[in-house]
mmCIF file of C-alpha atoms in Angstrom:
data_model
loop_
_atom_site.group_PDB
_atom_site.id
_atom_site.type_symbol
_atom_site.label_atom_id
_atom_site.label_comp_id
_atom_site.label_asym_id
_atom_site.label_seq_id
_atom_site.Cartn_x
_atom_site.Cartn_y
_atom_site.Cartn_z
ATOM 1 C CA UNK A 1 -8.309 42.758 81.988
ATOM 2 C CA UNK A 2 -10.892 45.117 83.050
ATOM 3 C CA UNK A 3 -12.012 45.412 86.337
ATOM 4 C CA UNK A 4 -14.702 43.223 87.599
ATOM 5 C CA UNK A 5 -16.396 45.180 89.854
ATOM 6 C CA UNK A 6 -20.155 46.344 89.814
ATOM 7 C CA UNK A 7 -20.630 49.255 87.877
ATOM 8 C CA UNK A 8 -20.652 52.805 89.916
ATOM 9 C CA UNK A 9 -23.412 55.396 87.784
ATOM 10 C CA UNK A 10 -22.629 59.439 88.870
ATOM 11 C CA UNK A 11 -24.689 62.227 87.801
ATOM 12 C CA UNK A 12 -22.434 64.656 85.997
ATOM 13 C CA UNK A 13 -25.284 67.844 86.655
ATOM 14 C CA UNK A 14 -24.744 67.658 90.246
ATOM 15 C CA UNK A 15 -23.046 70.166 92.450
ATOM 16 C CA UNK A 16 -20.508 71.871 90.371
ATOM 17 C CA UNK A 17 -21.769 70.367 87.091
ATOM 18 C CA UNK A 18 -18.698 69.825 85.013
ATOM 19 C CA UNK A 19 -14.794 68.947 84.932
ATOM 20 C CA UNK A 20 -14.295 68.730 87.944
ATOM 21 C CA UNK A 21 -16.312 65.781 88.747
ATOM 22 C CA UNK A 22 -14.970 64.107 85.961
ATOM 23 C CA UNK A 23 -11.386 64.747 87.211
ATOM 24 C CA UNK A 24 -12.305 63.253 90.513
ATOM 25 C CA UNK A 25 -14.526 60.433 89.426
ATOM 26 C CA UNK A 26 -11.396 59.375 86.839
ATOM 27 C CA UNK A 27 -8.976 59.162 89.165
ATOM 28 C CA UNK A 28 -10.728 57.499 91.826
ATOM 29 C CA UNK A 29 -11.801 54.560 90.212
ATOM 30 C CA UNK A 30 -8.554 54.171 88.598
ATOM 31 C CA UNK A 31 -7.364 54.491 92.038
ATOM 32 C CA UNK A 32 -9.712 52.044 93.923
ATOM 33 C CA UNK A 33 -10.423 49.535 90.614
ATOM 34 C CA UNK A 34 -13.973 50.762 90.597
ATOM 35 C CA UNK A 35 -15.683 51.172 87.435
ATOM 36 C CA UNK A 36 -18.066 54.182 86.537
ATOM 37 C CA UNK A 37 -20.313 55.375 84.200
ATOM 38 C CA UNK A 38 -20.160 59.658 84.300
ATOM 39 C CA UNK A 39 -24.032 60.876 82.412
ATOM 40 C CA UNK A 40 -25.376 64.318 82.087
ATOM 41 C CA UNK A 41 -21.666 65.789 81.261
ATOM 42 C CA UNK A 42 -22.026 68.918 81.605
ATOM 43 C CA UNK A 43 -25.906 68.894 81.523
ATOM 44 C CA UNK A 44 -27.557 72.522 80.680
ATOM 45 C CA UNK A 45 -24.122 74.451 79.436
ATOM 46 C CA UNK A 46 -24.353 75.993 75.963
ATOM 47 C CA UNK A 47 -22.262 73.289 74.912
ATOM 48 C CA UNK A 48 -23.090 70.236 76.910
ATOM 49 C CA UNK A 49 -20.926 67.154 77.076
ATOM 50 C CA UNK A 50 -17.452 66.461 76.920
ATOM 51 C CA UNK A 51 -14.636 69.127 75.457
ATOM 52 C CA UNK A 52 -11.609 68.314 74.436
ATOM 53 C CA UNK A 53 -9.675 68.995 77.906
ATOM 54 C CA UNK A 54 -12.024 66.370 79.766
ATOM 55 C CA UNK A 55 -11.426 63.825 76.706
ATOM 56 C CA UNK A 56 -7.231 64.053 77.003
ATOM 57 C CA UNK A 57 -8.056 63.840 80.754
ATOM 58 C CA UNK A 58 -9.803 60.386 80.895
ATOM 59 C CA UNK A 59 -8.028 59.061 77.882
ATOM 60 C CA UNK A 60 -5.049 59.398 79.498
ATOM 61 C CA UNK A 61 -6.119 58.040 83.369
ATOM 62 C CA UNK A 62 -6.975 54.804 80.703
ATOM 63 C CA UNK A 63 -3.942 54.594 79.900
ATOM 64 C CA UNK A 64 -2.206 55.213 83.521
ATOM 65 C CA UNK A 65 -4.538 52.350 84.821
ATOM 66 C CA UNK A 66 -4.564 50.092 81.465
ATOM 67 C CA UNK A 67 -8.276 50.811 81.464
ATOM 68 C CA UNK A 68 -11.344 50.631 78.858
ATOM 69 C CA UNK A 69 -13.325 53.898 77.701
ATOM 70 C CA UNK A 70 -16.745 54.234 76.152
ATOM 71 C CA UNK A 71 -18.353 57.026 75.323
ATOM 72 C CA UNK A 72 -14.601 58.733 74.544
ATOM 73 C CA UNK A 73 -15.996 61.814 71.934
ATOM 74 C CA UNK A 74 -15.929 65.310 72.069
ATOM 75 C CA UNK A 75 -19.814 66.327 72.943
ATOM 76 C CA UNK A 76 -20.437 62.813 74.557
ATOM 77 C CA UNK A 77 -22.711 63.490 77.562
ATOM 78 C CA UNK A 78 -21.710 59.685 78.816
ATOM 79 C CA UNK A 79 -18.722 57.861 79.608
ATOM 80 C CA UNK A 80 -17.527 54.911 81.090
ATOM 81 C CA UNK A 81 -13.835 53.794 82.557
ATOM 82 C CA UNK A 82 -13.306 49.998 83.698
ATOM 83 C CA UNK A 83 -9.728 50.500 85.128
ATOM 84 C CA UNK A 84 -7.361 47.765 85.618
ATOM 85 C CA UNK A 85 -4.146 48.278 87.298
ATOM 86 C CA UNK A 86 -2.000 51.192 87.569
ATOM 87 C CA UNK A 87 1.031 50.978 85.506
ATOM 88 C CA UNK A 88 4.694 52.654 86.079
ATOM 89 C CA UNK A 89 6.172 54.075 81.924
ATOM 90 C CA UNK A 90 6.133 57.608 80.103
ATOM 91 C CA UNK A 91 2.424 58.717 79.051
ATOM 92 C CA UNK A 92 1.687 61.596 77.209
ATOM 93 C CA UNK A 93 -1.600 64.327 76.713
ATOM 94 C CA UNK A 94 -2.024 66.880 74.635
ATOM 95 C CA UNK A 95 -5.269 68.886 74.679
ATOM 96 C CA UNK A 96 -5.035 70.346 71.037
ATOM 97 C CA UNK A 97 -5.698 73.267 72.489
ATOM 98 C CA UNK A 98 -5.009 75.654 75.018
ATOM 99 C CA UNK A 99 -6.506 73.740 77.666
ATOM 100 C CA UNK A 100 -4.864 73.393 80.913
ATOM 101 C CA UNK A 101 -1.877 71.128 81.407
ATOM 102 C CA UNK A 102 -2.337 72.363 85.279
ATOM 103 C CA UNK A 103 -5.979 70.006 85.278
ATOM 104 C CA UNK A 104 -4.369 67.481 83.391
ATOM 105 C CA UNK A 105 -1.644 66.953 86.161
ATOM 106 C CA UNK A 106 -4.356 67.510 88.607
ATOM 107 C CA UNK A 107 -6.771 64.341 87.591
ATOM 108 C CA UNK A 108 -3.360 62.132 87.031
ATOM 109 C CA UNK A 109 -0.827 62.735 90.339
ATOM 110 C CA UNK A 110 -2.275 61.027 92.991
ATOM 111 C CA UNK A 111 -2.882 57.709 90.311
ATOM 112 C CA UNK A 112 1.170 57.986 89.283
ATOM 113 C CA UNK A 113 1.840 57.862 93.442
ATOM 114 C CA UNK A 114 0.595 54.243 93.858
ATOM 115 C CA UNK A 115 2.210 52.722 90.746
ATOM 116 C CA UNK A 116 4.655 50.050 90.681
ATOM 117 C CA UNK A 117 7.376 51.754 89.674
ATOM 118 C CA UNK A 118 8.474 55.834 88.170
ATOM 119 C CA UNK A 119 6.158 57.827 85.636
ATOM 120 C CA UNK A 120 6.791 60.328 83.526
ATOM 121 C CA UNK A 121 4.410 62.624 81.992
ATOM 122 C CA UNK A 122 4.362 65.038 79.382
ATOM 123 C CA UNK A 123 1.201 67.629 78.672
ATOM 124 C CA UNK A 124 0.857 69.567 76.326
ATOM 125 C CA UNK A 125 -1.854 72.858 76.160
ATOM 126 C CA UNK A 126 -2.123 76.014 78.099
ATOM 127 C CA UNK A 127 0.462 76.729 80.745
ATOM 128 C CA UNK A 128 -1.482 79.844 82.041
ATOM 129 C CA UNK A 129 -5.340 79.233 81.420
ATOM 130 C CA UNK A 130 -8.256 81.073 82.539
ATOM 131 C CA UNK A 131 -10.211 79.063 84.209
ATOM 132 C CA UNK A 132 -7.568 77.046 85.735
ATOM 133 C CA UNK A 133 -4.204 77.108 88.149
ATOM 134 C CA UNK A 134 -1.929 78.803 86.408
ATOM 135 C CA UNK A 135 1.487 76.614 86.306
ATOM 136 C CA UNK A 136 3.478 78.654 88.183
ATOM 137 C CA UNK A 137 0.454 77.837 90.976
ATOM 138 C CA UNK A 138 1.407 74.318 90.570
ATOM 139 C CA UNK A 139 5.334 74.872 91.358
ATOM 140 C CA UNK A 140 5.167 77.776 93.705
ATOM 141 C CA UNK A 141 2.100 76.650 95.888
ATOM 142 C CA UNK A 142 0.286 73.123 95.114
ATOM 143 C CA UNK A 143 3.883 71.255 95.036
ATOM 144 C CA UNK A 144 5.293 72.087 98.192
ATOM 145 C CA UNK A 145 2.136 72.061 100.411
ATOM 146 C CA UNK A 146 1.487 68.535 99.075
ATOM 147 C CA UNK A 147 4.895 67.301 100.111
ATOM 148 C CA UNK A 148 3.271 67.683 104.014
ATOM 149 C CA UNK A 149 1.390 64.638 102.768
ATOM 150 C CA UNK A 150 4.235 62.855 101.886
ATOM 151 C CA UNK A 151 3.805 63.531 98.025
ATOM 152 C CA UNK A 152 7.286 64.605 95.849
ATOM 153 C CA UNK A 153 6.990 64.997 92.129
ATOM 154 C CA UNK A 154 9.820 66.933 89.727
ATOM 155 C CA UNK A 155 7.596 69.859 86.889
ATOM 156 C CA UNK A 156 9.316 71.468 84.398
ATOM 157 C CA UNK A 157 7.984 73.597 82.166
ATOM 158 C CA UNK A 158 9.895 72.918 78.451
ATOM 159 C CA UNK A 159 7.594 75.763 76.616
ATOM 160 C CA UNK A 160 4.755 78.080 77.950
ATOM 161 C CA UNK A 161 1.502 78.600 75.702
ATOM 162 C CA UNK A 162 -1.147 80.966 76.147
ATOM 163 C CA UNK A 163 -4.856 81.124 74.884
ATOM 164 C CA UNK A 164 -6.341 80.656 71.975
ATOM 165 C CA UNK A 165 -3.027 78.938 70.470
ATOM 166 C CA UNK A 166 -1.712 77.117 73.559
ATOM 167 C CA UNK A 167 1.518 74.927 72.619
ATOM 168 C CA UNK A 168 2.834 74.893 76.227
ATOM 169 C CA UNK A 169 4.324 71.816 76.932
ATOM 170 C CA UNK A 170 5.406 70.448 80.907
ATOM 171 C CA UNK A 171 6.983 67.409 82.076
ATOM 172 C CA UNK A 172 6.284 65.470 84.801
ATOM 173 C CA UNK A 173 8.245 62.846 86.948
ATOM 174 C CA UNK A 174 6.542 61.250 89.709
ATOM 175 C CA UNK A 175 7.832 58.167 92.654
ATOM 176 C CA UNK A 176 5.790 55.753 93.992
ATOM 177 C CA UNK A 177 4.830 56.350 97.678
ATOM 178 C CA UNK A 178 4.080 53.518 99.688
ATOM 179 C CA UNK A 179 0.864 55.563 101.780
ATOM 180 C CA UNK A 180 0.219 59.143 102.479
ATOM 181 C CA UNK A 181 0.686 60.970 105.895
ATOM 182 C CA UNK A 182 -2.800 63.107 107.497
ATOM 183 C CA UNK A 183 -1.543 66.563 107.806
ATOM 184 C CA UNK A 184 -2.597 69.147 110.321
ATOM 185 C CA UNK A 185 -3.367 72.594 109.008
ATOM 186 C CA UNK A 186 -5.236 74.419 111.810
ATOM 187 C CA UNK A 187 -2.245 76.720 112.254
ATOM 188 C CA UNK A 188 -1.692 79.735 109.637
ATOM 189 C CA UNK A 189 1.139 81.582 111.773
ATOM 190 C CA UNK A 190 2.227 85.912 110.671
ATOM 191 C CA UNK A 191 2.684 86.317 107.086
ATOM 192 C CA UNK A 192 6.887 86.575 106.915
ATOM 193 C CA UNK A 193 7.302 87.064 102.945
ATOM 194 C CA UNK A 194 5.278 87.867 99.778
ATOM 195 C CA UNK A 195 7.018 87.022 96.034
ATOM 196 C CA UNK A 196 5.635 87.020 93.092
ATOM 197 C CA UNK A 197 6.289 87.380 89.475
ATOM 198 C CA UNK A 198 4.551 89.316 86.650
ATOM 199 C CA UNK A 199 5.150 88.365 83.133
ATOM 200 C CA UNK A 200 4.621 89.112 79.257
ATOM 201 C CA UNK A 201 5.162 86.780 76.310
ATOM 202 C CA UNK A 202 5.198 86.972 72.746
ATOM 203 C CA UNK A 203 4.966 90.466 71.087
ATOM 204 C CA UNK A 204 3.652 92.720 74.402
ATOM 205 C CA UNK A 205 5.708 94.716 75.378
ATOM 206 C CA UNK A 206 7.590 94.356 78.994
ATOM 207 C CA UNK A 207 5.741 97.753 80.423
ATOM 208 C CA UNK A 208 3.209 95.341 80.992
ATOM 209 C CA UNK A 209 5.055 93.293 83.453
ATOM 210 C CA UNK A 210 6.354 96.486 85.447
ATOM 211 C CA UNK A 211 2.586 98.235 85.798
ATOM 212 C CA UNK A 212 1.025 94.910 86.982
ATOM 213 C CA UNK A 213 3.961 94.570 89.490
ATOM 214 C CA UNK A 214 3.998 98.017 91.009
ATOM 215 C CA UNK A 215 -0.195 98.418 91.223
ATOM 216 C CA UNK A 216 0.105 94.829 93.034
ATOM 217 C CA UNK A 217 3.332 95.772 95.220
ATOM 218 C CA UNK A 218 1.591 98.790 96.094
ATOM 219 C CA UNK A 219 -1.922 97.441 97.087
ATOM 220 C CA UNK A 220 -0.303 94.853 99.499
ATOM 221 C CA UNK A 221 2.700 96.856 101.092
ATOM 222 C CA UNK A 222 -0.296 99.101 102.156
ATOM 223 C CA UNK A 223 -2.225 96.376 103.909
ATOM 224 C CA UNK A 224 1.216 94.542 105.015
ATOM 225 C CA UNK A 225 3.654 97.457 105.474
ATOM 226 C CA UNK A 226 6.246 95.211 107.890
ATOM 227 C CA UNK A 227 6.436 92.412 104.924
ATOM 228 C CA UNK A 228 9.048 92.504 102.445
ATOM 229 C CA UNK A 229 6.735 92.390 99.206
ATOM 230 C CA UNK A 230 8.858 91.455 96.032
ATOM 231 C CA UNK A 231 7.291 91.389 92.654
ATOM 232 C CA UNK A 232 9.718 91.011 89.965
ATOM 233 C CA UNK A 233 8.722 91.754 86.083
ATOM 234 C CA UNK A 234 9.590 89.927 83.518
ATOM 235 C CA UNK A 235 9.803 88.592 80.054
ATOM 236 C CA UNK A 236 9.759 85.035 78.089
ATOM 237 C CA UNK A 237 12.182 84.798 75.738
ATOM 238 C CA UNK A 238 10.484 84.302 72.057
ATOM 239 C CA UNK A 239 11.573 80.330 72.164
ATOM 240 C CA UNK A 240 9.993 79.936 75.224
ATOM 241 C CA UNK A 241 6.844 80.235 74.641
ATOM 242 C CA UNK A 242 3.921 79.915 72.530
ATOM 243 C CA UNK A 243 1.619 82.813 71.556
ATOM 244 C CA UNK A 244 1.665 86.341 73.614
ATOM 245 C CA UNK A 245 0.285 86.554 76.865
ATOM 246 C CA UNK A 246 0.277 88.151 80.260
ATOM 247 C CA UNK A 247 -0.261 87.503 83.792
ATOM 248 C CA UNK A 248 0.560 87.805 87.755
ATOM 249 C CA UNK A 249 1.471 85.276 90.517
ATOM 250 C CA UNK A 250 1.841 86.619 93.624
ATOM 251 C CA UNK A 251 2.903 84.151 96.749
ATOM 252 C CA UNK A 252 2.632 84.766 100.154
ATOM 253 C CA UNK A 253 4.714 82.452 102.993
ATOM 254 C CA UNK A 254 3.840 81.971 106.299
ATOM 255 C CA UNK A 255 5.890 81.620 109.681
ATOM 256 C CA UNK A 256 4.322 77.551 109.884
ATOM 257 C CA UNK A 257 4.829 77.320 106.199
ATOM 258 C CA UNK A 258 1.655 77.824 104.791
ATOM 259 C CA UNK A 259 1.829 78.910 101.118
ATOM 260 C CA UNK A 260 -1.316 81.158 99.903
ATOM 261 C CA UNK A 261 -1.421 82.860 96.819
ATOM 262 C CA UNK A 262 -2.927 85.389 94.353
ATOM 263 C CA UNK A 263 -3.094 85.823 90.318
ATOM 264 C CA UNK A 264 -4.677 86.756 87.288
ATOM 265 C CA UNK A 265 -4.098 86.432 83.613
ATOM 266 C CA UNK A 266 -4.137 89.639 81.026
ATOM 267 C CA UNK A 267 -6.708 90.286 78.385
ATOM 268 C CA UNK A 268 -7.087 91.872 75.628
ATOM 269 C CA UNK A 269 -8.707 95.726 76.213
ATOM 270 C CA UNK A 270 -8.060 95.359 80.521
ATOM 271 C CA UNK A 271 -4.751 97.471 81.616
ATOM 272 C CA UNK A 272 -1.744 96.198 83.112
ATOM 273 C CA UNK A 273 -2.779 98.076 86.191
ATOM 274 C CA UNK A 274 -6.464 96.238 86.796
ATOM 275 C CA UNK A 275 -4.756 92.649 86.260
ATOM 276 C CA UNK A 276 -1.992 93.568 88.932
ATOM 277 C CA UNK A 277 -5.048 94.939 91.216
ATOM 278 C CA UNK A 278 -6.942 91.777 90.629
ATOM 279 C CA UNK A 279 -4.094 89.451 91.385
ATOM 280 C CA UNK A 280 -3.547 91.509 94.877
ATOM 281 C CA UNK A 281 -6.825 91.498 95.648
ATOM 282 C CA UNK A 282 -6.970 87.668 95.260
ATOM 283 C CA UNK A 283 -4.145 87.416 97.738
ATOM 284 C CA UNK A 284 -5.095 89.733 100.454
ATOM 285 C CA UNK A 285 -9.101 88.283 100.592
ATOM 286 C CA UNK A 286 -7.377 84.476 100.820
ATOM 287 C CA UNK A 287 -5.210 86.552 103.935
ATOM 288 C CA UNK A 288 -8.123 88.247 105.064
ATOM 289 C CA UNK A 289 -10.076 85.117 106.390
ATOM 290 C CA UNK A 290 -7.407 83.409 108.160
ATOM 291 C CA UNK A 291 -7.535 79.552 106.668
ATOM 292 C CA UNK A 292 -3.964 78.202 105.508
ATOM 293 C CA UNK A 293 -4.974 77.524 102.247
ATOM 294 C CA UNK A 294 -6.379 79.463 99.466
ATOM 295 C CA UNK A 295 -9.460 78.782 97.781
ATOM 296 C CA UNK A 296 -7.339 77.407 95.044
ATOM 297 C CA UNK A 297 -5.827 74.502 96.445
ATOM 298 C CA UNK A 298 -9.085 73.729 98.859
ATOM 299 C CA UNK A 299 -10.096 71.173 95.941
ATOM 300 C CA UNK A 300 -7.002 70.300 95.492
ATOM 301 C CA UNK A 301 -6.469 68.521 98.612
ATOM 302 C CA UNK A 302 -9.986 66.732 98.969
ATOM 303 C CA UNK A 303 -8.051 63.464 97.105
ATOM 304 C CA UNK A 304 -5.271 63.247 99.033
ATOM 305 C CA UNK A 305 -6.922 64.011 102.205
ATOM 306 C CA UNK A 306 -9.494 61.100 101.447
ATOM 307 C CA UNK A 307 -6.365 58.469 100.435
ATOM 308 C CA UNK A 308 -3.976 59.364 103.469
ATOM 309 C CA UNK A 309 -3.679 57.051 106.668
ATOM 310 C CA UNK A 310 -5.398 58.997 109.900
ATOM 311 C CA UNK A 311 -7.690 62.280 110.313
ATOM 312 C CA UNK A 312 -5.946 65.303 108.242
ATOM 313 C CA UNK A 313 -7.567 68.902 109.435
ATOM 314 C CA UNK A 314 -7.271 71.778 107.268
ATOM 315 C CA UNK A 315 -8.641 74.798 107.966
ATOM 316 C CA UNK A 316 -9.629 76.796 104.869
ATOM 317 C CA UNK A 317 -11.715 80.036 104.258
ATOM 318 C CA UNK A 318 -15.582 79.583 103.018
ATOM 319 C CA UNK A 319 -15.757 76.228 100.948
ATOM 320 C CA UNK A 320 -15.804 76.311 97.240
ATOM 321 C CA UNK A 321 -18.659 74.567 94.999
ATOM 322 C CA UNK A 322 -15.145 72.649 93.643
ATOM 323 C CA UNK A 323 -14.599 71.430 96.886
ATOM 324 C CA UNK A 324 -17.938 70.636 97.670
ATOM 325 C CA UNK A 325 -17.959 68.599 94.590
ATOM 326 C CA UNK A 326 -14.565 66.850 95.607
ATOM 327 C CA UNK A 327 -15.785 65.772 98.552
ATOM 328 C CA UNK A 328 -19.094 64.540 97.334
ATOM 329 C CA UNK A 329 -17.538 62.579 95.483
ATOM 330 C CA UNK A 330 -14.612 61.578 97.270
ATOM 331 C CA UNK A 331 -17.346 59.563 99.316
ATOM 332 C CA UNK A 332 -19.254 58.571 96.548
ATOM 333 C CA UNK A 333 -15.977 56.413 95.543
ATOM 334 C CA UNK A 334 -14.434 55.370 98.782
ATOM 335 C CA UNK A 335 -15.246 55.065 102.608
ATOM 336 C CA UNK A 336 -13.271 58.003 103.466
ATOM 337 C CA UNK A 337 -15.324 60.230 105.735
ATOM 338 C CA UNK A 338 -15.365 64.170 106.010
ATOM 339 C CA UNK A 339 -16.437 66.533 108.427
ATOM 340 C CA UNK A 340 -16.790 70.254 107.573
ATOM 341 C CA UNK A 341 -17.196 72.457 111.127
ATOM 342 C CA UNK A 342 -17.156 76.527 111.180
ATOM 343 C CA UNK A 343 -13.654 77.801 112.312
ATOM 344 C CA UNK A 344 -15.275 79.967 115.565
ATOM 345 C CA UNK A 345 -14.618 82.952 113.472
ATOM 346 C CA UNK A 346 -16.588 85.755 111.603
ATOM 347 C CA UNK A 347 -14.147 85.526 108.601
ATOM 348 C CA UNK A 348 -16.470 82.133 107.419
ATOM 349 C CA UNK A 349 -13.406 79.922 107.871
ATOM 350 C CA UNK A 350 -14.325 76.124 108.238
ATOM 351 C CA UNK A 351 -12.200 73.367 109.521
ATOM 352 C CA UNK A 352 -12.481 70.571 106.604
ATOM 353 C CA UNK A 353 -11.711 67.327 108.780
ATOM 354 C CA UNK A 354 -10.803 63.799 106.721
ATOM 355 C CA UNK A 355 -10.531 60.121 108.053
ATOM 356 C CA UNK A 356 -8.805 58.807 104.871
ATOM 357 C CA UNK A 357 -8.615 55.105 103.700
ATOM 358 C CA UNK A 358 -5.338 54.710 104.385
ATOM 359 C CA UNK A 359 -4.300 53.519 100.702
ATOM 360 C CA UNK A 360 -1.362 51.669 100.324
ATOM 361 C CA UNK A 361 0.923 50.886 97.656
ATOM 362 C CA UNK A 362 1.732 47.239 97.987
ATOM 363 C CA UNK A 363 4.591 47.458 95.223
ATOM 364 C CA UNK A 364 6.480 49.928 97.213
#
């Protein structure tokens, strides 16, 4: 039975003005119980309203929280989600397209951590999406610096798919967590390694790989001569993936474990050697201003931040509009309270400060 609970209405054209206020919204009020009503989707894009990513998205939080949808079309400029209770099982999302199984596992996580019992997910799309965290972000990055809060969750990726076809396919196994921990990220600490990977797919060939490492190895070994930089090329194997593509991940550790990274996907008509550059460049700005996390996983964190127990600090480089939007409506949707203060510094670094709600998991 649907929840009860009055009716929360959120303006889909403010702030950032598209998915990811959706994401949020979804997996808040399956979250807290609280129902919504998302209008002006997308309001004043070419094509306004609700694609096919931001359908799978919602339809599939319904499902996590045995919910009710209206307004569940492709193009729909309003939708509503009465959630019920979060339930433990196997769910499954596929975009149809190559949308981004990275966002899809974004708007669902923190809703599998406070069910009664183990979920597993499978999503199928685009593995490495414009647009979007590439997959690799999600292993090499996202998963490890959310385990400070507590958070542990198993991705593998059974096929990669690349734009237009996609086809990739991940799976997902999550535990239920009885409350998140606050973290404090104030502390960046001396970059200690850099690893990355550059990869082709499909029918390009595997010079590809080798020029976007070495332009990328080069760039940063100039700026970070005592690091040992490691890029290594390489190539899918045919069965592994859907459709040819290209791209760059580049990861760089810290001595307090902070995990920061760089990348950038290949298109047709750009060379090998401007994708590797862009990927570095990524990288060494996100170094540059001193925060411990990149302006990647900024929005990222806004959720769990605003459901742990206690104040988390994180100290990040100049806020996104993402994160803005996170946080708007992070307390739109709960009582969690945030405080963004300027780092002291002339790099723009802010200290994004959280006094979650302290969530708990009753089944656990």
């Amino acid at each position: 039975m649907a929840s009860a609970r009055a009716l929360v209405m959120i303006d889909g054209s403010v702030m950032e003005g598209g998915g990811q206020i959706l994401r949020m919204a979804a997996a808040f009020s399956c979250l807290t119980s609280q129902p919504i009503t998302v209008n002006k989707i997308r309001h004043g894009r070419s094509k306004p309203g609700l694609r096919p990513q931001h359908l799978t998205g919602f339809q599939m939080m319904a499902d996590i929280c045995n919910g009710e949808i209206k307004g569940d079309q492709v193009g729909s400029t309003e939708i509503t989600l009465r959630p019920s209770s979060i339930q433990a099982g196997s769910y499954m999302a596929d975009t149809g397209t190559a949308g981004s199984v990275a966002l899809l596992l974004q708007v669902s996580l923190p809703c599998t951590l406070f069910a009664p019992g183990p979920i597993t997910m499978t999503f199928k799309g685009g593995t490495n999406a414009e647009m979007a965290p590439q997959i690799d972000y999600v292993t090499l990055v996202m998963k490890p610096m959310l385990e400070k809060f507590g958070v542990n969750f198993n991705c593998d990726i059974i096929r990669r798919g690349y734009y237009p076809k996609g086809g990739g396919e991940i799976v997902v196994n999550t535990k239920p967590i009885h409350q998140l921990k606050a973290v404090e990220l104030t502390d960046r600490g001396k970059v200690t390694s850099i690893r990355g990977t550059a990869f082709v797919a499909g029918v390009l060939p595997f010079h590809i790989a080798k020029r976007m490492a070495q332009t990328a190895s080069d760039m940063i070994g100039r700026q970070y001569p005592d690091v040992d930089v490691q890029i290594v090329p390489k190539q899918e194997r045919r069965e592994d993936a859907v459709g040819s593509g290209s791209g760059i991940i580049i990861v760089a550790e810290t001595s307090t474990k902070c995990l920061l990274a760089g990348s950038a996907l290949g298109k047709k008509g750009v060379q090998a050697e401007e994708v590797g550059r862009q990927a570095a460049e990524s990288l060494l700005q996100s170094l540059t201003h001193g925060g411990c996390v990149d302006e990647h996983l900024q929005d990222q964190l806004i959720i769990f931040m605003a459901l742990a127990s206690g104040v988390s600090r994180v100290l990040s480089g100049p806020l996104t509009m993402h994160t803005k939007t996170a946080i708007y409506i992070a307390e739109k949707l709960t009582k969690a309270q945030f405080k963004i203060t300027p780092a002291g510094s002339d790099s723009g670094c802010e200290i994004i400060e959280c006094t979650g709600i302290g969530l708990q998991n009753n089944s656990v």
